CSV table of C-alpha atoms and ligand atoms in Angstrom, one decimal:
chain,number,residue,atom,x,y,z
A,232,MET,CA,-6.4,96.6,139.6
A,233,ASN,CA,-7.9,96.8,142.9
A,234,SER,CA,-7.2,98.1,146.2
A,235,TYR,CA,-4.8,94.9,147.2
A,236,VAL,CA,-2.9,96.3,145.1
A,237,MET,CA,-0.5,99.5,145.8
A,238,LYS,CA,1.0,101.1,143.5
A,239,THR,CA,1.2,100.1,140.0
A,240,SER,CA,3.6,102.8,138.4
A,241,ARG,CA,7.5,104.1,138.7
A,242,TRP,CA,7.5,102.4,142.0
A,243,GLN,CA,9.6,104.0,145.0
A,244,GLY,CA,9.5,101.6,147.6
A,245,PRO,CA,11.7,101.4,150.7
A,246,ARG,CA,15.6,102.0,149.7
A,247,SER,CA,17.7,99.2,149.9
A,248,LEU,CA,21.7,99.2,150.5
A,249,LEU,CA,22.3,99.5,146.7
A,250,PRO,CA,19.1,100.9,144.7
A,251,ALA,CA,21.0,101.2,141.4
A,252,LEU,CA,24.0,100.0,139.8
A,253,ASP,CA,26.2,101.2,136.8
A,254,ILE,CA,28.0,98.9,134.8
A,255,GLU,CA,30.1,100.1,132.2
A,256,LEU,CA,30.4,96.8,129.8
A,257,THR,CA,33.7,98.4,127.7
A,258,GLU,CA,35.3,100.9,127.2
A,259,ARG,CA,35.0,100.2,123.2
A,260,CYS,CA,33.0,102.5,121.2
A,261,GLN,CA,33.1,102.6,117.5
A,262,ASN,CA,32.6,106.1,116.9
A,263,ASN,CA,36.0,108.6,118.1
A,264,CYS,CA,33.9,111.3,119.5
A,265,CYS,CA,36.0,114.3,119.9
A,266,HIS,CA,34.8,114.9,123.4
A,267,CYS,CA,34.7,111.9,124.6
A,268,CYS,CA,36.6,110.7,127.7
A,269,ILE,CA,36.0,107.1,127.4
A,270,ASN,CA,36.0,105.5,123.8
A,271,LEU,CA,38.9,103.1,123.1
A,272,PRO,CA,39.1,101.7,119.3
A,273,GLU,CA,36.7,99.2,118.5
A,274,ASP,CA,39.1,96.6,118.3
A,275,ASP,CA,41.2,97.4,121.3
A,276,PRO,CA,43.0,94.9,122.7
A,277,ALA,CA,42.0,95.6,126.5
A,278,ILE,CA,38.6,93.8,124.8
A,279,THR,CA,40.8,90.5,126.5
A,280,ARG,CA,40.6,92.5,129.8
A,281,GLU,CA,36.9,93.0,129.8
A,282,MET,CA,34.0,90.9,132.2
A,283,THR,CA,33.2,87.9,130.8
A,284,ALA,CA,29.5,87.2,130.5
A,285,LEU,CA,29.6,85.3,133.8
A,286,GLU,CA,31.3,87.8,135.9
A,287,ILE,CA,28.8,90.6,134.6
A,288,LYS,CA,26.3,87.9,136.0
A,289,ARG,CA,27.5,87.3,139.3
A,290,ILE,CA,27.9,90.8,139.8
A,291,LEU,CA,24.0,91.5,138.8
A,292,GLN,CA,22.9,88.3,140.8
A,293,GLN,CA,24.8,89.6,144.1
A,294,ALA,CA,23.5,93.2,143.4
A,295,VAL,CA,19.6,91.7,143.1
A,296,ASP,CA,20.3,90.2,146.7
A,297,LEU,CA,21.3,93.5,147.4
A,298,GLY,CA,17.8,95.0,147.0
A,299,CYS,CA,19.1,96.8,143.7
A,300,LEU,CA,16.2,97.8,141.3
A,301,GLN,CA,17.9,99.3,138.5
A,302,VAL,CA,21.1,98.8,136.5
A,303,ARG,CA,22.1,100.7,133.7
A,304,LEU,CA,24.4,100.0,131.0
A,305,THR,CA,26.8,101.8,129.9
A,306,GLY,CA,30.4,102.4,128.1
A,307,GLY,CA,31.9,103.1,125.8
A,308,GLU,CA,29.2,101.2,123.5
A,309,PRO,CA,27.6,99.0,125.5
A,310,LEU,CA,25.8,97.0,122.5
A,311,LEU,CA,29.5,96.8,120.9
A,312,ARG,CA,29.9,93.2,123.2
A,313,HIS,CA,28.5,90.5,121.1
A,314,ASP,CA,26.8,88.8,124.4
A,315,PHE,CA,25.0,92.0,125.3
A,316,GLU,CA,21.4,90.5,124.5
A,317,ASP,CA,22.6,87.6,126.8
A,318,ILE,CA,23.7,90.0,129.4
A,319,TYR,CA,20.4,92.2,129.3
A,320,HIS,CA,18.2,89.1,129.3
A,321,TYR,CA,19.9,87.8,132.7
A,322,ALA,CA,18.9,91.3,134.1
A,323,ARG,CA,15.7,91.4,132.7
A,324,GLN,CA,15.0,88.1,134.2
A,325,LEU,CA,16.8,88.8,137.6
A,326,GLY,CA,13.8,91.5,137.4
A,327,LEU,CA,16.0,94.4,137.2
A,328,ARG,CA,15.0,97.7,134.9
A,329,VAL,CA,17.3,98.4,132.5
A,330,MET,CA,19.0,102.2,131.5
A,331,LEU,CA,20.8,101.6,128.6
A,332,PHE,CA,23.2,104.0,127.2
A,333,THR,CA,24.2,104.0,123.7
A,334,ASN,CA,25.1,105.9,120.6
A,335,ALA,CA,21.9,104.0,118.8
A,336,ARG,CA,24.3,103.3,115.9
A,337,LEU,CA,23.6,99.2,116.6
A,338,ILE,CA,20.4,99.1,117.4
A,339,THR,CA,19.2,96.6,114.5
A,340,PRO,CA,15.6,95.6,114.1
A,341,SER,CA,16.0,92.3,115.5
A,342,LEU,CA,17.5,94.3,118.8
A,343,ALA,CA,14.5,96.6,118.8
A,344,ASP,CA,12.2,93.4,118.3
A,345,LEU,CA,14.0,92.4,121.7
A,346,PHE,CA,13.8,95.5,123.4
A,347,ALA,CA,9.9,95.6,122.0
A,348,ARG,CA,9.0,92.4,123.3
A,349,VAL,CA,11.3,92.2,127.0
A,350,PRO,CA,10.6,96.3,127.3
A,351,PRO,CA,13.9,97.9,129.3
A,352,LEU,CA,11.2,99.1,131.7
A,353,LEU,CA,13.3,102.6,131.9
A,354,PRO,CA,13.6,104.7,128.5
A,355,ILE,CA,16.4,104.0,126.5
A,356,GLU,CA,19.2,106.9,126.7
A,357,VAL,CA,20.5,107.8,123.2
A,358,SER,CA,23.2,110.8,123.0
A,359,VAL,CA,23.0,112.6,119.9
A,360,TYR,CA,26.2,114.2,118.0
A,361,GLY,CA,24.3,116.1,115.0
A,362,MET,CA,21.2,116.3,112.8
A,363,THR,CA,23.3,115.6,109.3
A,364,SER,CA,25.5,113.5,108.2
A,365,ALA,CA,28.2,116.0,108.2
A,366,THR,CA,28.3,117.2,111.7
A,367,TYR,CA,27.6,113.9,113.1
A,368,ASP,CA,29.7,112.0,111.4
A,369,ALA,CA,32.5,115.0,112.1
A,370,VAL,CA,31.9,114.2,115.8
A,371,ALA,CA,32.0,111.1,115.7
A,372,ARG,CA,35.1,111.3,113.1
A,373,ILE,CA,33.5,108.1,111.7
A,374,GLN,CA,31.9,108.4,107.9
A,375,GLY,CA,28.6,106.7,107.8
A,376,ALA,CA,27.9,106.6,111.6
A,377,PHE,CA,24.7,109.4,111.4
A,378,ALA,CA,23.2,106.7,108.8
A,379,GLU,CA,23.6,104.1,111.0
A,380,PHE,CA,22.0,106.3,113.8
A,381,TRP,CA,19.3,107.2,112.0
A,382,GLN,CA,18.3,103.5,111.3
A,383,GLY,CA,18.6,102.8,115.0
A,384,ILE,CA,16.2,105.7,115.8
A,385,GLU,CA,13.9,104.5,113.6
A,386,SER,CA,13.8,100.8,114.3
A,387,LEU,CA,12.8,102.0,118.0
A,388,LEU,CA,10.3,104.6,116.9
A,389,GLN,CA,8.6,101.7,114.6
A,390,ARG,CA,8.5,99.1,117.1
A,391,ASN,CA,7.2,101.7,120.1
A,392,VAL,CA,10.2,101.1,121.8
A,393,GLN,CA,10.7,104.4,124.6
A,394,PHE,CA,13.9,106.5,124.4
A,395,ILE,CA,15.1,109.8,125.0
A,396,VAL,CA,17.2,111.6,123.3
A,397,LYS,CA,20.5,113.8,124.6
A,398,TRP,CA,22.2,116.4,123.1
A,399,VAL,CA,26.0,116.4,123.6
A,400,ASP,CA,26.7,120.2,122.6
A,401,LEU,CA,30.3,121.2,120.8
A,402,PRO,CA,31.4,124.2,119.3
A,403,MET,CA,30.8,122.3,115.7
A,404,ASN,CA,27.2,121.3,116.0
A,405,ARG,CA,25.9,124.0,117.7
A,406,PHE,CA,24.5,125.7,115.1
A,407,GLU,CA,21.8,122.8,114.9
A,408,LEU,CA,21.3,122.6,117.8
A,409,GLU,CA,17.8,124.4,117.5
A,410,THR,CA,16.9,121.4,115.1
A,411,PHE,CA,17.6,118.9,117.4
A,412,GLN,CA,15.3,120.7,119.6
A,413,ARG,CA,12.8,121.3,117.4
A,414,TRP,CA,12.9,116.9,116.7
A,415,ALA,CA,13.6,115.7,119.9
A,416,ALA,CA,10.0,117.8,120.9
A,417,THR,CA,8.4,115.7,118.2
A,418,LEU,CA,9.1,112.5,120.2
A,419,PRO,CA,6.3,110.0,120.9
A,420,TRP,CA,7.5,110.1,125.1
A,421,ALA,CA,8.5,114.1,124.9
A,422,ASP,CA,7.5,115.2,128.3
A,423,GLN,CA,10.1,117.1,128.5
A,424,PRO,CA,13.0,119.1,127.1
A,425,PRO,CA,15.8,116.7,125.9
A,426,GLY,CA,19.1,117.0,127.9
A,427,ILE,CA,22.1,118.7,126.9
A,428,ASN,CA,25.2,117.7,127.8
A,429,ARG,CA,27.7,121.3,128.2
A,430,SER,CA,30.5,119.9,130.8
A,431,LEU,CA,32.0,117.5,129.4
A,432,GLN,CA,35.1,114.8,130.8
A,433,LEU,CA,37.4,114.8,128.6
A,434,ARG,CA,39.6,112.0,130.3
A,435,SER,CA,38.8,109.4,132.4
A,436,ARG,CA,42.0,108.2,133.3
A,437,ARG,CA,45.3,110.2,134.3
A,438,ASP,CA,47.2,107.8,132.0
A,439,ALA,CA,48.1,109.4,128.9
A,440,PRO,CA,50.7,112.2,129.8
A,441,ASP,CA,50.1,113.6,126.2
A,442,LYS,CA,46.4,114.2,126.5
A,443,ASP,CA,46.8,115.5,130.0
A,444,ARG,CA,49.6,118.7,128.5
A,445,LEU,CA,46.4,118.8,125.5
A,446,ILE,CA,43.3,118.8,128.3
A,447,GLN,CA,45.5,121.7,130.5
A,448,SER,CA,45.9,123.5,127.6
A,449,LEU,CA,42.6,123.9,126.7
A,450,ARG,CA,41.0,124.6,130.6
A,451,SER,CA,42.0,127.8,130.0
A,452,VAL,CA,38.5,128.6,127.8
A,453,GLN,CA,35.9,130.7,130.0
A,454,GLU,CA,32.8,129.7,130.0
A,455,LYS,CA,29.8,131.5,129.8
A,456,PRO,CA,27.8,131.7,133.3
A,457,LEU,CA,24.2,131.2,133.6
A,458,VAL,CA,22.1,132.9,135.7
A,459,ASN,CA,18.5,132.1,136.2
A,460,GLU,CA,16.0,131.3,138.3
A,461,ASP,CA,17.0,127.8,138.9
A,462,ILE,CA,20.1,128.8,139.8
A,463,ARG,CA,19.3,131.7,142.2
A,464,ASN,CA,16.5,128.7,144.1
A,465,PHE,CA,19.7,126.1,143.7
A,466,CYS,CA,22.3,128.5,145.6
A,467,ARG,CA,19.4,129.3,148.4
A,468,ASN,CA,18.7,125.8,149.1
A,469,PHE,CA,22.6,124.7,148.8
A,470,LEU,CA,25.0,126.7,149.2
A,471,GLY,CA,27.8,127.3,152.3
A,472,PRO,CA,31.2,126.2,153.3
A,473,PRO,CA,31.1,122.4,153.3
A,474,GLY,CA,34.1,122.0,155.9
A,475,VAL,CA,36.9,119.3,155.8
A,476,GLN,CA,35.1,116.5,154.5
A,477,LEU,CA,36.4,115.0,151.7
A,478,PHE,CA,33.5,113.4,149.6
A,479,THR,CA,30.4,116.0,150.4
A,480,CYS,CA,28.8,114.0,148.1
A,481,GLY,CA,26.5,110.5,148.0
A,482,CYS,CA,29.8,108.7,147.3
A,483,GLY,CA,29.3,105.3,147.1
A,484,GLU,CA,25.4,104.5,146.9
A,485,LYS,CA,25.8,105.0,143.1
A,486,PRO,CA,28.2,103.0,142.4
A,487,CYS,CA,29.5,102.4,139.4
A,488,VAL,CA,31.4,99.1,138.5
A,489,ASP,CA,34.1,99.5,135.1
A,490,ALA,CA,34.4,96.9,131.9
A,491,TYR,CA,37.4,95.0,133.9
A,492,GLY,CA,35.3,94.2,137.4
A,493,ARG,CA,36.3,97.5,139.6
A,494,LEU,CA,33.8,99.4,141.2
A,495,GLN,CA,34.2,102.6,141.9
A,496,PRO,CA,32.4,105.6,144.1
A,497,CYS,CA,30.7,106.9,140.9
A,498,LEU,CA,30.3,107.2,137.1
A,499,ASP,CA,33.2,109.7,137.6
A,500,MET,CA,35.9,108.4,140.4
A,501,ARG,CA,38.5,106.4,139.0
A,502,ALA,CA,41.4,106.7,141.4
A,503,PRO,CA,42.5,102.7,141.6
A,504,GLU,CA,43.2,103.4,145.1
A,505,LEU,CA,39.6,104.1,145.6
A,506,SER,CA,38.3,101.6,143.7
A,507,TYR,CA,37.1,98.0,144.7
A,508,ASP,CA,38.1,94.8,142.5
A,509,LEU,CA,34.7,92.8,142.6
A,510,ARG,CA,36.5,90.1,140.6
A,511,THR,CA,38.1,89.0,144.5
A,512,ARG,CA,35.7,90.5,145.9
A,513,SER,CA,32.0,90.8,146.7
A,514,LEU,CA,29.5,93.6,146.2
A,515,ARG,CA,28.0,93.2,149.5
A,516,ASP,CA,31.4,94.1,151.1
A,517,ALA,CA,32.5,97.3,149.1
A,518,MET,CA,28.8,98.7,150.4
A,519,LEU,CA,28.6,97.6,153.6
A,520,ARG,CA,32.7,98.6,154.8
A,521,PHE,CA,34.8,100.0,152.0
A,522,PHE,CA,32.3,103.1,150.3
A,523,PRO,CA,31.3,103.8,154.3
A,524,ALA,CA,35.0,103.9,155.1
A,525,LEU,CA,35.7,106.5,151.9
A,526,LYS,CA,33.2,108.6,153.3
A,527,SER,CA,34.8,109.3,156.2
A,528,GLN,CA,38.1,110.6,154.9
A,529,THR,CA,39.0,114.7,155.5
A,530,ALA,CA,40.8,116.9,153.0
A,531,THR,CA,44.7,117.6,153.7
A,532,ASP,CA,45.8,119.4,150.9
A,533,PRO,CA,46.8,123.1,153.2
A,534,HIS,CA,45.4,124.5,149.4
A,535,TYR,CA,42.0,122.8,149.8
A,536,LEU,CA,41.7,123.3,153.5
A,537,GLU,CA,42.6,127.2,153.8
A,538,ARG,CA,39.9,127.6,150.5
A,539,CYS,CA,37.3,124.7,149.4
A,540,ALA,CA,37.1,123.6,153.4
A,541,ARG,CA,35.4,127.4,153.8
A,542,CYS,CA,34.5,128.8,150.3
A,543,PHE,CA,30.8,128.9,150.8
A,544,LEU,CA,30.5,128.6,146.3
A,545,LYS,CA,31.5,125.4,146.8
A,546,SER,CA,27.9,123.9,145.6
A,547,LEU,CA,28.2,126.3,143.0
A,548,CYS,CA,31.3,124.6,142.0
A,549,GLU,CA,32.2,121.4,140.5
A,550,GLN,CA,35.2,120.6,142.2
A,551,CYS,CA,35.0,117.1,143.8
A,552,PRO,CA,37.6,114.3,144.5
A,553,ALA,CA,36.5,112.9,141.4
A,554,ARG,CA,37.8,116.2,139.4
A,555,SER,CA,40.1,116.7,141.3
A,556,TRP,CA,41.8,113.2,140.4
A,557,SER,CA,40.9,113.6,137.4
A,558,GLU,CA,42.9,117.0,136.8
A,559,THR,CA,45.6,117.1,139.1
A,560,GLY,CA,46.4,113.1,140.5
A,561,SER,CA,45.2,114.3,144.2
A,562,LEU,CA,42.0,114.0,145.3
A,563,ASP,CA,42.0,116.9,147.4
A,564,THR,CA,43.5,120.2,145.2
A,565,PRO,CA,41.6,122.5,144.4
A,566,VAL,CA,41.0,122.6,140.3
A,567,GLU,CA,42.2,126.0,138.8
A,568,HIS,CA,39.5,126.3,135.8
A,569,LEU,CA,36.7,125.4,138.0
A,570,CYS,CA,37.6,127.6,140.8
A,571,ARG,CA,37.8,130.7,137.7
A,572,ILE,CA,34.2,129.1,136.0
A,573,THR,CA,32.7,129.1,139.6
A,574,HIS,CA,33.6,132.8,140.7
A,575,GLU,CA,32.7,133.7,137.3
A,576,GLN,CA,28.9,132.5,137.4
A,577,ALA,CA,29.2,134.0,141.6
A,578,ARG,CA,29.5,137.4,140.2
A,579,ALA,CA,26.9,137.2,137.3
A,580,LEU,CA,24.9,136.2,139.8
A,581,GLY,CA,25.8,138.8,142.1
A,582,LEU,CA,27.3,137.2,145.4
A,583,LEU,CA,30.8,138.6,144.7
A,584,ALA,CA,32.4,141.6,143.4
A,585,GLU,CA,35.4,142.0,141.3
A,586,ASP,CA,38.3,141.0,143.3
A,587,GLU,CA,36.8,138.8,146.2
A,588,ARG,CA,37.1,134.9,146.6
A,589,GLY,CA,34.5,132.7,147.7
A,590,TRP,CA,36.1,131.2,151.2
A,591,LYS,CA,37.0,134.8,152.4
A,592,ILE,CA,33.6,136.0,152.6
A,593,ILE,CA,32.0,136.0,155.9
A,594,ASP,CA,28.4,137.6,155.6
A,595,TRP,CA,27.6,134.8,152.9
A,596,ARG,CA,24.0,134.2,154.5
A,597,ASN,CA,22.9,137.9,154.0
A,598,ARG,CA,24.1,137.1,150.3
A,599,ILE,CA,22.4,134.5,149.3
A,600,ASP,CA,19.4,135.6,151.0
A,601,ASN,CA,19.2,138.3,149.4
A,602,ILE,CA,20.2,137.3,145.9
A,603,ASP,CA,17.3,138.2,144.1
A,604,SER,CA,18.2,142.1,145.3
A,605,LEU,CA,21.5,142.0,144.6
B,177,MET,CA,0.3,74.9,131.9
B,178,GLN,CA,-1.9,77.2,130.0
B,179,PRO,CA,-2.8,80.6,130.0
B,180,ALA,CA,-6.0,81.1,131.7
B,181,LYS,CA,-9.4,82.9,130.8
B,182,PRO,CA,-10.6,84.7,133.9
B,183,ASP,CA,-13.9,84.7,132.6
B,184,LEU,CA,-14.2,80.7,133.5
B,185,LEU,CA,-12.6,81.2,136.5
B,186,ASP,CA,-13.0,78.2,138.6
B,187,THR,CA,-12.2,78.1,142.2
B,188,ALA,CA,-11.6,74.1,142.1
B,189,ASN,CA,-8.3,75.5,139.9
B,190,VAL,CA,-5.1,76.2,141.0
B,191,TYR,CA,-2.5,78.7,139.9
B,192,LEU,CA,0.7,79.7,140.1
B,193,PRO,CA,2.7,82.8,139.2
B,194,SER,CA,3.1,83.1,135.0
B,195,GLU,CA,7.2,82.9,134.4
B,196,ASP,CA,6.8,86.5,132.3
B,197,ILE,CA,7.0,88.4,135.7
B,198,VAL,CA,9.3,87.8,138.5
B,199,SER,CA,8.7,88.5,142.1
B,200,ARG,CA,10.9,90.1,144.4
B,201,GLU,CA,10.8,91.2,148.2
B,202,ILE,CA,13.0,94.7,148.8
B,203,GLU,CA,13.0,95.8,152.4
B,204,GLY,CA,9.9,93.7,153.2
B,205,GLU,CA,7.8,94.9,150.0
B,206,LEU,CA,6.7,93.0,147.1
B,207,ILE,CA,6.6,93.7,144.0
B,208,LEU,CA,6.1,92.4,141.2
B,209,ILE,CA,8.1,93.1,137.7
B,210,PRO,CA,7.5,92.5,133.9
B,211,ILE,CA,9.9,90.6,131.9
B,212,VAL,CA,7.7,90.7,128.6
B,213,ALA,CA,5.9,93.8,127.2
B,214,GLY,CA,1.9,94.1,127.8
B,215,ILE,CA,1.4,93.2,131.2
B,216,GLY,CA,1.8,96.6,133.0
B,217,ASP,CA,-1.1,99.7,131.1
B,218,VAL,CA,2.9,101.4,130.2
B,219,ASP,CA,5.8,99.9,129.6
B,220,ASP,CA,7.4,101.1,133.3
B,221,ASP,CA,4.3,99.7,135.2
B,222,ILE,CA,5.6,97.6,138.1
B,223,PHE,CA,3.4,96.4,140.4
B,224,SER,CA,3.6,96.6,144.5
B,225,PHE,CA,1.3,94.8,146.8
B,226,ASN,CA,-0.4,95.3,150.0
B,227,ASP,CA,-0.3,93.1,152.7
B,228,VAL,CA,-3.5,91.2,152.2
B,229,ALA,CA,-2.6,90.9,149.0
B,230,ARG,CA,1.2,90.0,149.4
B,231,ASP,CA,-0.7,87.0,151.3
B,232,ILE,CA,-3.0,85.6,148.6
B,233,TRP,CA,-0.4,85.9,146.3
B,234,ARG,CA,2.2,83.7,148.1
B,235,ARG,CA,-0.3,80.9,148.2
B,236,PHE,CA,-0.4,81.1,144.5
B,237,ASP,CA,2.7,78.1,144.9
B,238,GLY,CA,1.2,75.9,142.0
B,239,ASN,CA,0.0,73.8,144.7
B,240,ARG,CA,-3.5,74.6,146.1
B,241,SER,CA,-6.5,75.8,144.6
B,242,LEU,CA,-8.8,78.7,145.2
B,243,ASP,CA,-11.0,77.3,147.4
B,244,ASP,CA,-7.9,76.5,149.6
B,245,ILE,CA,-6.5,79.7,148.9
B,246,ILE,CA,-10.2,81.0,150.3
B,247,GLN,CA,-10.5,78.7,153.3
B,248,GLU,CA,-6.8,79.7,154.4
B,249,LEU,CA,-7.8,82.9,154.6
B,250,ALA,CA,-11.1,82.9,155.7
B,251,GLU,CA,-9.6,81.4,158.7
B,252,GLU,CA,-6.7,83.5,159.1
B,253,TYR,CA,-8.6,86.5,159.1
B,254,GLU,CA,-11.6,85.6,160.8
B,255,ALA,CA,-13.7,87.2,157.8
B,256,PRO,CA,-16.9,85.6,156.2
B,257,ILE,CA,-15.8,83.6,153.4
B,258,ASP,CA,-18.3,84.7,151.1
B,259,ARG,CA,-16.5,88.3,151.6
B,260,ILE,CA,-13.3,86.4,151.2
B,261,LYS,CA,-13.8,84.8,148.1
B,262,ALA,CA,-15.9,87.3,146.5
B,263,ASP,CA,-12.1,89.5,147.3
B,264,VAL,CA,-9.8,86.7,145.8
B,265,ILE,CA,-11.9,86.2,142.9
B,266,GLY,CA,-11.9,89.6,141.7
B,267,TRP,CA,-8.1,89.3,142.2
B,268,THR,CA,-7.4,86.8,140.8
B,269,SER,CA,-9.2,87.5,137.3
B,270,GLU,CA,-7.3,90.7,137.2
B,271,LEU,CA,-3.9,89.1,137.9
B,272,LEU,CA,-5.3,86.4,135.4
B,273,ARG,CA,-6.5,89.0,133.0
B,274,ARG,CA,-2.9,90.7,133.1
B,275,LYS,CA,-1.2,87.7,132.5
B,276,MET,CA,0.6,87.3,135.8
B,277,LEU,CA,-0.8,83.9,137.1
B,278,VAL,CA,-1.5,80.7,134.9
B,279,GLN,CA,-3.4,77.7,135.2
B,280,ARG,CA,-1.7,74.6,136.4
C,233,LIG,S1,33.3,112.0,141.4
C,233,LIG,FE1,32.1,113.9,142.8
C,233,LIG,S2,30.1,113.0,142.9
C,233,LIG,FE2,31.1,111.2,142.4
C,233,LIG,S3,31.8,110.4,144.0
C,233,LIG,FE3,33.4,111.6,143.6
C,233,LIG,S4,33.2,113.4,144.5
C,233,LIG,FE4,31.8,112.1,144.7
C,234,LIG,S1,35.1,128.1,144.3
C,234,LIG,FE1,37.4,127.1,144.1
C,234,LIG,S2,37.4,127.6,146.3
C,234,LIG,FE2,35.7,127.3,145.9
C,234,LIG,S3,35.5,124.7,145.8
C,234,LIG,FE3,35.6,125.8,143.9
C,234,LIG,S4,38.1,125.5,143.7
C,234,LIG,FE4,37.6,125.4,145.9
C-alpha cells in the first residue's frame, strides 16, 4: 500500500481504557482433566446461570465503546456453547480480534470453515494433554478425547487456519513432551517454541472444602528450581521489596468476565468482593471507578506486612492477592508453599544462603548486582 | 452494489466502504479491521491510516464521487488538483484491489 497507510500488521495503536477483555463463555468442559481448575461437567446445572448470548453481546459492545480491540474467549471449553458461532460472528463484526482458547475437540470441519472465512485475526490457542490416545485420554479422563482433538487439529491444518499449541506438563504425560515439541516445531506457524504450562491452578474458587483439603496436602511437593540467563535477567530488572500496596500488578487492566457476568480484575482473581456484576452495572463504571479503587488498597495482614511487603524476592514469587485468596481465603496471607518454592529458587540462583529469609536481607541490591559471580 | 475493478477506475464513480471490513476509531486513530479472509497480506493484518488518508476515507460515504472528493481535497489542502488526483486514484485503486471499497 502507499504512504497513506501507516501500518499494516499487528497494529499497536494508542492505549485505550480497555485494550483487551477476557470472557469465560462457560465453566463447563467435555474433558475432565485431573489438573484443571475450571471444568464443570458438560451438563452441569450451572448452565442455567450462564450469561445469555444477548448479555455477552452487550458486554462486547460496551468493550468496543471503551476502545477494546481484542477479546479472549475461554472457558471451560468455549466451544461447548451452542451459540458460540453467533457470539464469535458478533465479536468479529464489531471489529474485535478474537483469541480463542480451546481443547480443539469441537472444531468440526464446518467450524474450521468459518475460521478460514472469517479469521479470528489472532492464532487460536490449543491446549495439548498428550500425544497418544492412551496418555491424552488418561489426562482428560475421557475415552476418545484424543481422537476428537486430533480431528480438530487436522481440520484447522487443512484450511490453513492459524493456531498455536500449548503443552500442559504433568507427571503422567511428561514422557511425551519431546514428541510434542518435535511435532509443534513442524506446524506452519511455529515461529517460536510452544508454551509449556507447569504452573497449574488447581481450583478457581474456594467452594469445595474437600478439594481445599486435598490441595493443601499436595502443596508439600517440592518443585525443581529453574536457573538460566532469563531468570537472572529478570532478577536484575525486577527484584526489590514491594511495600504495603496490595496489588503490585496490572490489577483490572486485563479484566475477565466469568461465565455468570461477573467482572474480575484478572483471569485468576475470583474473590466475590473484588468482582463487579455486569448484569446490572456497566463495564465503563468498573474500569473508571471500581478497579482504580481496588488498586489503592493496602495490605493489613501482619504476616504479610512483616514478610512479603519487605521481601526483595516478591517478583520471583507467585504470591499475589489471587493466589492468596485461592489458598487461604484472604487477599494478603503469605502462601507458604509459594514462599518455599521462591526461597528454593533464590538459593539456586545464589541470592540467599540456606538459613536466610528474603524479607530480612538488607543488602539485596548488592546480591542482585553480583548475581553472576555468586 | 458491486465489487469494482481497479483497472476500470472512473472518477465519476461513487465508492463506499465494503461490508467486509469494520472501521473503528481508537483514541483518535482510525483503523480498518478485516472481517473476512483475503483483505490483508496475512491473516492478522489490520490497517491504520495517516491523517491525509483518514480525510479521504471519511469522504467515501456512498454519496460523493471521486471527482467530488478530489475537488474537496484540492480546496482543503490548497494543492494542485493533478497531484491530488494522482494520489487519490492510486490509493483508491489499492483499496479496491483489497476489496475495502465497493462501487455504489
Ligand atoms: S491474580 Fe494476581 S495478577 Fe491477577 S489481579 Fe490478582 S494480583 Fe494481580
Ligand atoms: S517469598 Fe515468601 S515472603 Fe517473599 S513474597 Fe513470597 S510469600 Fe512473601
